[in-house]
Amino acid sequence: SKSLEEQQGRSQVLIQRLQEDLESSRAEAEQERSSLREVASAKSSLQQRMGELEQEVALRKSHEESLQQRLALMEGEMKLVHQKCQAAHAAEEEAKHVVGDVESLRL
């Protein structure tokens, strides 16, 4: 009878330890679930931000391409203006020669 009481006492101690371990495991599992929710939320926020940044990069690339096209057009226009200036200068020089030739004929 005494041996049975001792065995029951030890059984109660073991059951109490198991219950404490179970509660501790439940608390750890809840903490892990909470951590997983936080990580999932952070991941979602980062993915959204990444999408926004990818859109911004695409927009900036498009703007850069547009600026490069405008630059190419302006460079083409600048070459054309330069050619016109050279032609005008050549025409002016030719006019000076013609005026000089006409004046020399008058004399």
XYZ file of C-alpha atoms in Angstrom:
107
model
C 0.000 0.000 0.000
C 2.843 2.352 0.879
C 4.643 1.302 -2.277
C 1.484 1.975 -4.261
C 1.200 5.449 -2.714
C 4.843 6.169 -3.579
C 4.273 4.988 -7.114
C 1.152 7.150 -7.395
C 3.113 10.107 -6.013
C 5.846 9.609 -8.591
C 3.202 9.220 -11.280
C 1.615 12.514 -10.204
C 5.023 14.224 -10.343
C 5.610 12.823 -13.841
C 2.128 13.843 -14.976
C 2.720 17.357 -13.603
C 6.064 17.566 -15.456
C 4.394 16.368 -18.657
C 1.654 18.988 -18.268
C 4.258 21.708 -17.658
C 6.221 20.531 -20.684
C 3.001 20.496 -22.726
C 2.156 24.063 -21.672
C 5.711 25.154 -22.407
C 5.556 23.509 -25.844
C 2.196 25.152 -26.548
C 3.635 28.558 -25.600
C 6.676 27.991 -27.832
C 4.423 26.871 -30.704
C 2.263 29.998 -30.310
C 5.415 32.155 -30.274
C 6.596 30.441 -33.472
C 3.199 31.001 -35.121
C 3.340 34.656 -34.101
C 6.854 34.967 -35.512
C 5.711 33.316 -38.748
C 2.815 35.780 -39.057
C 5.216 38.693 -38.552
C 7.622 37.285 -41.140
C 4.775 36.716 -43.610
C 3.563 40.279 -43.083
C 7.072 41.691 -43.539
C 7.562 39.574 -46.665
C 4.285 40.820 -48.109
C 5.263 44.437 -47.423
C 8.678 43.920 -49.009
C 7.151 42.275 -52.079
C 4.758 45.186 -52.469
C 7.631 47.675 -52.132
C 9.679 45.668 -54.625
C 6.787 45.863 -57.106
C 6.570 49.612 -56.617
C 10.322 49.998 -57.137
C 10.232 47.833 -60.270
C 7.495 50.086 -61.677
C 9.552 53.160 -60.835
C 12.624 51.675 -62.540
C 10.561 50.882 -65.644
C 9.187 54.429 -65.673
C 12.657 55.916 -65.309
C 14.019 53.712 -68.116
C 11.177 54.851 -70.347
C 11.890 58.481 -69.456
C 15.609 57.957 -70.133
C 14.844 56.461 -73.550
C 12.591 59.407 -74.333
C 15.334 61.846 -73.332
C 17.868 59.966 -75.462
C 15.540 60.220 -78.469
C 15.065 63.939 -77.866
C 18.836 64.362 -77.571
C 19.375 62.534 -80.870
C 16.791 64.781 -82.564
C 18.394 67.923 -81.136
C 21.839 66.773 -82.242
C 20.449 66.194 -85.748
C 18.893 69.657 -85.733
C 22.150 71.160 -84.500
C 24.059 69.525 -87.392
C 21.503 70.878 -89.833
C 21.812 74.398 -88.390
C 25.597 74.114 -88.545
C 25.410 73.081 -92.207
C 23.087 75.992 -92.932
C 25.488 78.374 -91.194
C 28.366 77.026 -93.265
C 26.291 77.413 -96.439
C 25.337 80.973 -95.460
C 28.970 81.781 -94.718
C 30.043 80.332 -98.063
C 27.299 82.328 -99.829
C 28.452 85.479 -98.033
C 32.051 84.869 -99.121
C 30.887 84.238 -102.683
C 28.847 87.460 -102.600
C 31.920 89.380 -101.432
C 33.916 87.962 -104.340
C 31.167 88.835 -106.820
C 30.949 92.390 -105.418
C 34.717 92.642 -105.658
C 34.659 91.391 -109.253
C 31.894 93.861 -110.179
C 33.769 96.750 -108.612
C 36.962 95.803 -110.430
C 35.026 95.757 -113.732
C 33.717 99.273 -113.079
C 37.165 100.624 -112.842
